[in-house]
Amino acid sequence: MTKSSSVAMKGIRLVYVLLDGIGDLPHPLLNDLTPLEAAYTPNLDALARNGAMGKVISVGKGIAPQSDIAVFNMLGYSFKDGSYVGRGVIESIGCNIDFRDGDLALRGNFATIDDKLKIVDRRAGRVISSEEAKAVCKTLRDNIRFSDKDASIALEPTIAHRVVIRLRHAKMKLSDKITNTDPAYDKIDGMGIAKDTTGEMFVQKSAAEEDSDQARTAAKMLNEFTTQVVQLLRDHPVNRARIAAGKKPMNCIIARDSGNRYPHVDPIDKKHGISVGCIVDMPVEIGISKVLGMKMFQAGDVNDYEEKAKVAAKSLKSVNAVYVHIKGPDEFGHDGDARGKKKNIEDIDKRFFGTLMNELKGSSTAIVVSGDHSTPCVKKGHSDDPVPLLVSGSMVKQDGSARFTENYAKRGNLGLLMGADVLSTAIKMVAG
Ligand SMILES: O=C(O)[C@H](O)COP(=O)(O)O
């Protein structure tokens, strides 16, 4: 990097917004528009008119990624060498559970099942209080016993239906070559890949994927865990109360994305040559931020969009770039709620982008907007459809884009980018 470009890099001010699950497909309830096309988004439209667009395949062609590997790619880390450690490890780092190499960390969901292990709801209806989750996890920690006396477990509830599971064996390093008990995701090269979730699903038995005692022991521990969870929660007071209140019982934990080692990668500041902070809420993005050495800025809760915008603007006093993860759209996509996703996008446009543009008025700050993956409402799950990308700012050559939508992304001057090239491309565009 030349001296002049490194000086330019230091002058960089960039807000990098990833809208979780933003990409979508035309929906019959939206007159065959996508939620982005159907939404009223005057602020995003203004940013599009002042910038250039493209479309992004965040991980790889044909891959419907989970947020963890997708966000790593969107921050410049592709793990193309198959070295990815798995979402379970990232979420264990995010929630500070005691984890060391040789343990097995998994992402879990409190789910609702029937007496034949058919999954009624992969998220037990989503509405789970932290009190309920803590009470259930205490019962499980206090009562789960493994047939192997050297096996142990740690369990940490995080947000809503999400929980982190950590298995440990005192006398062996557990293998992560085991299959998920959650049928909605596969694990390929450590990456969680979404499967079709529209049909009937049953809790899966975990199986060793390699011929080793470490894998057989890990799968056996996970299966013993799952069986005991179902027994212990069948008539748990929390579930009796939930059923009495007309809620779905959280009577099973389905698990995925096991990993058995810490990730070791270059810090993001070293990789990109600028200082990068973040505003994130979910355990997976918190874990990613810790792994990449990002300075985390606190900005209210998941839906406090105005606060996120104000803190993002202020953070540029201490970092060159701030990555803001906005969770909203993804959950509506998973729930197949197209009207809800459209409304959430309008809410984000008004309360986040409206506030951000006001806070940044008069400053030469670039605003980059994209997503980690598509979560089409018609599929109720992640897909490999590209996500839109917008790079907006006075330093960017406008390409005639008028709206931040999938269609304008297809026609924009930036063309097609792979996720791992997005941030470095945006930095170059902004540094000039
Ligand atoms: O919200 C999350 O944690 C993930 O993005 C989706 O996970 P889920 O399909 O298990 O809810």
Coordinates of C-alpha atoms and ligand atoms in Angstrom, one line a residue:
M1 CA 0.0 0.0 0.0
T2 CA 1.5 3.4 -1.0
K3 CA 1.9 6.2 1.6
S4 CA -0.7 8.3 -0.1
S5 CA -3.2 5.4 -0.1
S6 CA -2.5 4.6 3.5
V7 CA -3.1 8.2 4.4
A8 CA -6.4 8.1 2.4
M9 CA -7.3 4.9 4.2
K10 CA -6.8 6.7 7.6
G11 CA -9.3 9.3 6.4
I12 CA -11.9 6.7 5.6
R13 CA -15.3 7.0 7.3
L14 CA -17.6 4.1 6.5
V15 CA -20.8 2.6 7.9
Y16 CA -21.2 -1.0 6.8
V17 CA -24.8 -2.3 7.4
L18 CA -25.7 -5.9 7.0
L19 CA -29.5 -6.5 6.9
D20 CA -29.9 -10.1 8.1
G21 CA -31.8 -12.2 5.6
I22 CA -32.7 -9.2 3.4
G23 CA -32.7 -10.9 0.1
D24 CA -36.1 -12.2 -1.0
L25 CA -38.3 -13.3 -4.0
P26 CA -41.5 -12.0 -5.5
H27 CA -44.4 -12.8 -3.1
P28 CA -48.1 -13.2 -4.1
L29 CA -49.3 -11.2 -1.0
L30 CA -47.1 -8.3 -2.2
N31 CA -48.4 -8.2 -5.8
D32 CA -45.4 -10.3 -6.8
L33 CA -43.0 -7.8 -5.5
T34 CA -40.2 -8.6 -3.1
P35 CA -40.5 -7.1 0.4
L36 CA -37.7 -4.6 -0.5
E37 CA -39.6 -3.6 -3.7
A38 CA -43.0 -3.3 -1.9
A39 CA -41.6 -1.4 1.1
Y40 CA -41.7 2.4 1.2
T41 CA -38.0 3.3 1.7
P42 CA -37.3 7.0 1.0
N43 CA -34.0 7.0 2.9
L44 CA -32.6 3.9 1.2
D45 CA -33.8 5.3 -2.1
A46 CA -31.9 8.5 -1.5
L47 CA -28.7 6.5 -0.7
A48 CA -29.2 4.4 -3.9
R49 CA -29.5 7.6 -6.0
N50 CA -26.2 8.7 -4.5
G51 CA -24.3 5.6 -5.1
A52 CA -23.7 2.4 -7.1
M53 CA -25.1 -1.1 -6.7
G54 CA -24.3 -4.7 -7.4
K55 CA -25.3 -8.1 -6.2
V56 CA -23.4 -10.5 -3.9
I57 CA -23.1 -14.2 -3.5
S58 CA -22.0 -14.1 0.1
V59 CA -20.4 -17.6 0.4
G60 CA -20.6 -19.6 -2.8
K61 CA -22.8 -20.3 -5.8
G62 CA -25.6 -22.7 -4.8
I63 CA -24.8 -22.3 -1.1
A64 CA -27.7 -21.2 1.2
P65 CA -25.4 -20.1 4.1
Q66 CA -26.2 -19.5 7.8
S67 CA -25.4 -16.0 9.2
D68 CA -22.1 -17.1 10.8
I69 CA -20.2 -18.1 7.7
A70 CA -22.0 -15.5 5.6
V71 CA -21.0 -12.6 7.9
F72 CA -17.4 -13.9 8.1
N73 CA -17.3 -13.8 4.3
M74 CA -18.9 -10.3 4.1
L75 CA -16.1 -9.2 6.4
G76 CA -13.5 -10.7 4.1
Y77 CA -12.9 -14.2 5.7
S78 CA -13.9 -17.0 3.3
F79 CA -12.3 -20.1 5.1
K80 CA -12.0 -21.5 1.6
D81 CA -9.5 -24.0 3.0
G82 CA -12.2 -25.8 4.9
S83 CA -10.8 -24.5 8.2
Y84 CA -14.1 -23.1 9.4
V85 CA -14.7 -24.1 13.0
G86 CA -18.6 -24.2 13.0
R87 CA -21.3 -21.9 14.4
G88 CA -21.4 -23.7 17.7
V89 CA -17.9 -22.5 18.6
I90 CA -18.6 -19.0 17.4
E91 CA -21.8 -18.8 19.6
S92 CA -19.9 -20.3 22.5
I93 CA -17.3 -17.5 22.2
G94 CA -20.2 -15.0 21.9
C95 CA -21.8 -16.1 25.2
N96 CA -18.6 -16.7 27.1
I97 CA -19.3 -20.3 27.8
D98 CA -16.2 -22.2 29.2
F99 CA -14.8 -23.7 25.9
R100 CA -11.4 -25.2 25.1
D101 CA -9.9 -27.1 22.1
G102 CA -11.2 -30.7 22.3
D103 CA -14.6 -29.7 23.7
L104 CA -17.6 -29.9 21.4
A105 CA -19.7 -26.7 21.1
L106 CA -23.1 -26.7 19.3
R107 CA -25.9 -24.2 18.6
G108 CA -29.2 -25.4 20.0
N109 CA -32.8 -24.4 19.6
F110 CA -35.5 -24.9 22.2
A111 CA -38.1 -26.6 20.0
T112 CA -41.6 -28.1 20.3
I113 CA -42.0 -31.8 19.4
D114 CA -44.8 -34.3 19.6
D115 CA -44.6 -37.8 21.3
K116 CA -43.1 -39.2 18.0
L117 CA -40.3 -36.7 17.9
K118 CA -41.9 -34.9 15.1
I119 CA -40.9 -31.2 15.2
V120 CA -44.0 -29.1 15.6
D121 CA -42.0 -25.8 15.8
R122 CA -38.2 -25.5 15.5
R123 CA -38.3 -22.4 17.8
A124 CA -41.1 -23.3 20.2
G125 CA -43.0 -20.3 18.9
R126 CA -40.0 -17.9 19.4
V127 CA -41.6 -16.2 22.4
I128 CA -39.4 -17.6 25.2
S129 CA -38.5 -15.4 28.2
S130 CA -34.9 -15.4 29.6
E131 CA -36.5 -16.6 32.9
E132 CA -38.1 -19.6 31.2
A133 CA -34.8 -20.4 29.4
K134 CA -32.7 -20.1 32.5
A135 CA -35.1 -22.3 34.6
V136 CA -35.2 -25.0 32.0
C137 CA -31.4 -24.9 31.5
K138 CA -30.9 -25.2 35.3
T139 CA -33.1 -28.3 35.5
L140 CA -31.1 -29.8 32.6
R141 CA -27.7 -28.9 34.0
D142 CA -28.6 -30.3 37.5
N143 CA -30.1 -33.6 36.2
I144 CA -28.4 -34.7 32.9
R145 CA -26.1 -37.6 33.5
F146 CA -24.0 -39.5 30.8
S147 CA -23.4 -43.2 30.8
D148 CA -19.7 -42.3 30.4
K149 CA -18.5 -40.9 33.8
D150 CA -15.8 -38.8 32.1
A151 CA -18.5 -36.9 30.0
S152 CA -19.9 -33.5 31.1
I153 CA -22.0 -30.7 29.8
A154 CA -22.4 -26.9 29.9
L155 CA -25.6 -25.2 28.7
E156 CA -26.1 -21.5 28.2
P157 CA -29.4 -19.9 27.0
T158 CA -28.8 -16.8 24.8
I159 CA -31.7 -15.0 23.0
A160 CA -35.2 -16.4 22.7
H161 CA -35.1 -20.0 21.3
R162 CA -31.3 -20.0 21.1
V163 CA -29.0 -22.0 23.4
V164 CA -25.4 -23.0 23.3
I165 CA -24.4 -26.6 24.3
R166 CA -20.8 -27.5 25.3
L167 CA -19.9 -31.2 25.6
R168 CA -16.6 -32.2 27.3
H169 CA -14.8 -35.5 27.8
A170 CA -12.1 -35.6 30.6
K171 CA -10.0 -38.2 28.8
M172 CA -10.4 -37.4 25.0
K173 CA -10.7 -34.6 22.5
L174 CA -14.2 -34.9 21.0
S175 CA -14.5 -35.0 17.3
D176 CA -16.8 -32.6 15.4
K177 CA -17.3 -35.1 12.6
I178 CA -20.9 -35.9 13.8
T179 CA -24.3 -35.1 12.2
N180 CA -26.8 -32.6 13.5
T181 CA -30.0 -33.5 15.4
D182 CA -31.6 -30.4 13.9
P183 CA -32.9 -31.5 10.4
A184 CA -33.1 -27.9 9.0
Y185 CA -29.3 -27.5 8.4
D186 CA -26.5 -29.7 7.0
K187 CA -22.9 -29.2 7.9
I188 CA -20.5 -29.1 4.9
D189 CA -16.8 -28.3 5.6
G190 CA -17.8 -26.9 8.9
M191 CA -20.3 -24.6 7.3
G192 CA -24.0 -24.7 8.3
I193 CA -26.1 -25.0 5.1
A194 CA -29.8 -24.5 5.1
K195 CA -32.1 -27.3 3.9
D196 CA -35.7 -27.3 2.8
T197 CA -37.8 -26.8 5.9
T198 CA -41.2 -26.8 4.3
G199 CA -42.0 -30.5 4.9
E200 CA -42.4 -32.7 8.0
M201 CA -39.3 -32.8 10.2
F202 CA -38.2 -35.1 12.9
V203 CA -35.5 -34.9 15.5
Q204 CA -32.5 -36.7 14.0
K205 CA -30.2 -39.1 15.8
S206 CA -26.6 -37.9 15.6
A207 CA -24.1 -40.2 13.8
A208 CA -20.3 -40.3 13.6
E209 CA -19.1 -39.1 10.2
E210 CA -15.7 -40.7 10.7
D211 CA -14.5 -44.1 12.1
S212 CA -13.1 -42.9 15.4
D213 CA -13.8 -43.3 19.1
Q214 CA -13.8 -39.5 19.3
A215 CA -16.7 -39.2 16.8
R216 CA -18.6 -42.2 18.2
T217 CA -18.3 -40.8 21.7
A218 CA -19.4 -37.3 20.7
A219 CA -22.5 -38.6 18.8
K220 CA -23.4 -40.9 21.7
M221 CA -23.1 -38.0 24.2
L222 CA -25.3 -35.8 22.0
N223 CA -27.9 -38.5 21.6
E224 CA -28.0 -39.2 25.4
F225 CA -28.3 -35.4 25.9
T226 CA -31.3 -35.2 23.6
T227 CA -33.1 -38.2 25.1
Q228 CA -32.7 -36.8 28.6
V229 CA -33.8 -33.3 27.6
V230 CA -37.1 -34.8 26.3
Q231 CA -37.6 -36.8 29.5
L232 CA -36.8 -33.9 31.8
L233 CA -38.9 -31.3 30.0
R234 CA -42.0 -33.5 29.2
D235 CA -43.7 -32.3 32.4
H236 CA -41.5 -29.4 33.4
P237 CA -43.3 -26.6 35.4
V238 CA -42.2 -24.0 32.7
N239 CA -44.0 -26.1 30.1
R240 CA -47.0 -26.7 32.2
A241 CA -47.3 -23.0 32.5
R242 CA -46.7 -22.4 28.8
I243 CA -49.4 -24.8 27.8
A244 CA -51.8 -23.4 30.3
A245 CA -51.1 -19.9 28.7
G246 CA -51.7 -21.3 25.2
K247 CA -48.0 -21.2 24.3
K248 CA -46.0 -24.0 22.7
P249 CA -43.9 -26.1 25.1
M250 CA -40.1 -25.9 24.9
N251 CA -39.8 -29.6 25.3
C252 CA -36.8 -30.5 23.2
I253 CA -33.4 -29.1 22.2
I254 CA -32.3 -29.7 18.6
A255 CA -28.6 -29.1 17.9
R256 CA -26.4 -28.2 14.9
D257 CA -23.0 -27.0 13.7
S258 CA -20.7 -28.7 16.1
G259 CA -17.1 -27.5 16.4
N260 CA -14.1 -28.6 18.6
R261 CA -11.5 -25.9 18.2
Y262 CA -10.9 -22.1 18.5
P263 CA -10.6 -20.2 15.3
H264 CA -7.3 -18.3 14.7
V265 CA -7.4 -15.6 12.0
D266 CA -5.8 -12.2 11.4
P267 CA -7.6 -9.4 13.2
I268 CA -9.8 -7.4 10.9
D269 CA -7.8 -4.2 11.4
K270 CA -4.7 -5.9 10.1
K271 CA -6.6 -7.6 7.2
H272 CA -8.1 -4.3 5.9
G273 CA -5.6 -1.7 7.0
I274 CA -8.3 0.4 8.8
S275 CA -9.9 0.2 12.3
V276 CA -13.2 -1.6 12.3
G277 CA -15.8 -1.5 15.1
C278 CA -19.2 -3.1 15.3
I279 CA -22.7 -2.8 16.7
V280 CA -24.2 -6.4 17.0
D281 CA -26.7 -8.1 19.3
M282 CA -26.9 -11.8 18.6
P283 CA -24.5 -14.4 20.1
V284 CA -23.2 -15.4 16.7
E285 CA -22.3 -11.9 15.6
I286 CA -20.8 -11.1 19.1
G287 CA -18.7 -14.2 18.7
I288 CA -17.6 -13.1 15.2
S289 CA -16.6 -9.7 16.5
K290 CA -14.5 -11.1 19.3
V291 CA -12.8 -13.6 16.9
L292 CA -11.9 -10.6 14.6
G293 CA -10.8 -8.3 17.4
M294 CA -13.5 -5.7 16.7
K295 CA -14.3 -2.9 19.1
M296 CA -17.9 -3.5 20.1
F297 CA -20.2 -0.4 20.7
Q298 CA -23.3 -0.9 22.8
A299 CA -26.5 0.4 21.2
G300 CA -29.6 -0.7 23.0
D301 CA -31.5 -3.9 22.1
V302 CA -32.1 -5.7 18.9
N303 CA -34.9 -3.4 17.7
D304 CA -33.5 -0.1 19.0
Y305 CA -32.8 1.3 15.5
E306 CA -32.4 5.0 16.4
E307 CA -29.9 4.2 19.1
K308 CA -27.9 2.0 16.7
A309 CA -27.8 4.8 14.1
K310 CA -26.7 7.4 16.7
V311 CA -24.0 5.2 18.2
A312 CA -22.8 4.2 14.7
A313 CA -22.3 7.9 13.7
K314 CA -20.5 8.6 17.0
S315 CA -18.3 5.5 16.8
L316 CA -16.6 7.1 13.7
K317 CA -14.8 9.4 16.1
S318 CA -12.7 6.3 17.2
V319 CA -12.8 3.9 14.2
N320 CA -12.6 4.2 10.4
A321 CA -15.5 1.8 9.8
V322 CA -18.4 0.5 11.8
Y323 CA -20.2 -2.8 10.9
V324 CA -23.9 -2.7 12.0
H325 CA -25.8 -6.0 12.0
I326 CA -29.6 -5.6 11.9
K327 CA -31.4 -8.8 12.6
G328 CA -35.0 -7.9 11.8
P329 CA -35.8 -9.1 8.3
D330 CA -34.5 -12.6 8.7
E331 CA -37.0 -13.7 11.3
F332 CA -40.0 -12.6 9.2
G333 CA -38.5 -14.5 6.3
H334 CA -38.2 -17.7 8.4
D335 CA -41.8 -17.2 9.5
G336 CA -43.0 -16.7 5.9
D337 CA -44.4 -13.3 6.9
A338 CA -44.0 -11.2 3.7
R339 CA -46.1 -8.3 5.0
G340 CA -44.2 -8.3 8.3
K341 CA -40.9 -8.3 6.5
K342 CA -42.0 -5.4 4.3
K343 CA -43.1 -3.5 7.4
N344 CA -39.8 -4.2 9.2
I345 CA -37.9 -2.9 6.2
E346 CA -39.9 0.3 6.3
D347 CA -39.2 0.5 10.1
I348 CA -35.5 0.1 9.5
D349 CA -35.5 2.7 6.7
K350 CA -37.3 5.3 8.8
R351 CA -35.8 4.7 12.2
F352 CA -32.3 3.5 11.4
F353 CA -31.3 5.0 8.0
G354 CA -33.3 8.2 8.6
T355 CA -31.5 8.8 11.9
L356 CA -28.1 7.8 10.5
M357 CA -28.4 10.1 7.5
N358 CA -29.4 12.9 9.8
E359 CA -26.5 12.2 12.2
L360 CA -24.0 12.1 9.3
K361 CA -25.3 15.2 7.4
G362 CA -22.4 17.3 6.1
S363 CA -19.8 14.6 6.7
S364 CA -18.1 12.7 3.9
T365 CA -19.1 9.3 5.2
A366 CA -19.7 6.3 2.9
I367 CA -22.7 4.1 3.7
V368 CA -22.5 0.5 2.5
V369 CA -25.7 -1.6 2.7
S370 CA -26.0 -5.3 2.0
G371 CA -27.0 -8.5 3.7
D372 CA -25.6 -11.9 4.8
H373 CA -28.0 -14.1 2.9
S374 CA -31.5 -14.2 1.4
T375 CA -34.3 -15.6 3.5
P376 CA -37.2 -15.7 1.0
C377 CA -40.6 -15.8 2.8
V378 CA -41.9 -18.3 0.3
K379 CA -39.1 -20.7 1.4
K380 CA -39.3 -19.9 5.1
G381 CA -35.5 -20.5 5.2
H382 CA -32.2 -19.3 3.8
S383 CA -31.5 -19.5 0.1
D384 CA -28.6 -19.1 -2.3
D385 CA -30.3 -16.1 -4.0
P386 CA -27.8 -13.2 -4.2
V387 CA -28.2 -10.2 -1.9
P388 CA -28.2 -6.5 -3.0
L389 CA -25.2 -4.3 -2.4
L390 CA -25.1 -0.5 -2.3
V391 CA -22.1 1.7 -1.9
S392 CA -23.3 5.3 -1.3
G393 CA -21.4 8.5 -0.8
S394 CA -20.1 11.7 -2.4
M395 CA -16.9 9.8 -3.4
V396 CA -18.9 7.2 -5.3
K397 CA -19.7 7.4 -9.0
Q398 CA -23.4 7.2 -9.3
D399 CA -24.8 4.4 -11.6
G400 CA -28.4 5.5 -12.0
S401 CA -29.7 3.2 -9.2
A402 CA -33.0 4.6 -7.9
R403 CA -33.8 2.1 -5.1
F404 CA -32.2 -0.5 -2.9
T405 CA -33.8 -3.6 -4.4
E406 CA -32.8 -6.9 -5.8
N407 CA -33.7 -5.7 -9.3
Y408 CA -31.6 -2.6 -9.2
A409 CA -28.8 -4.7 -7.8
K410 CA -28.9 -6.9 -10.9
R411 CA -28.4 -3.9 -13.1
G412 CA -25.9 -1.9 -11.0
N413 CA -22.3 -1.0 -12.2
L414 CA -20.7 -3.1 -9.4
G415 CA -21.9 -6.3 -11.1
L416 CA -21.6 -9.6 -9.2
L417 CA -19.2 -9.8 -6.2
M418 CA -18.3 -12.7 -3.9
G419 CA -19.0 -11.8 -0.2
A420 CA -15.3 -12.0 0.7
D421 CA -14.5 -9.2 -1.7
V422 CA -17.2 -6.8 -0.7
L423 CA -15.6 -4.9 2.2
S424 CA -12.2 -4.5 0.5
T425 CA -13.9 -3.3 -2.7
A426 CA -15.9 -0.8 -0.8
I427 CA -12.8 0.5 1.1
K428 CA -11.0 0.9 -2.2
M429 CA -14.0 2.8 -3.7
V430 CA -14.1 5.1 -0.7
A431 CA -10.4 5.6 -0.4
G432 CA -10.2 6.7 -4.0
Ligands
LIG1 O1 -31.8 -16.5 14.1 C1 -30.9 -17.4 14.1 O2 -30.3 -17.8 15.1 C2 -30.5 -18.0 12.8 O3 -30.2 -17.0 11.9 C3 -31.6 -18.8 12.3 O4 -31.6 -19.9 13.1 P1 -33.0 -20.8 13.3 O5 -33.5 -21.2 11.9 O6 -32.6 -22.0 14.1 O7 -33.9 -19.8 14.0

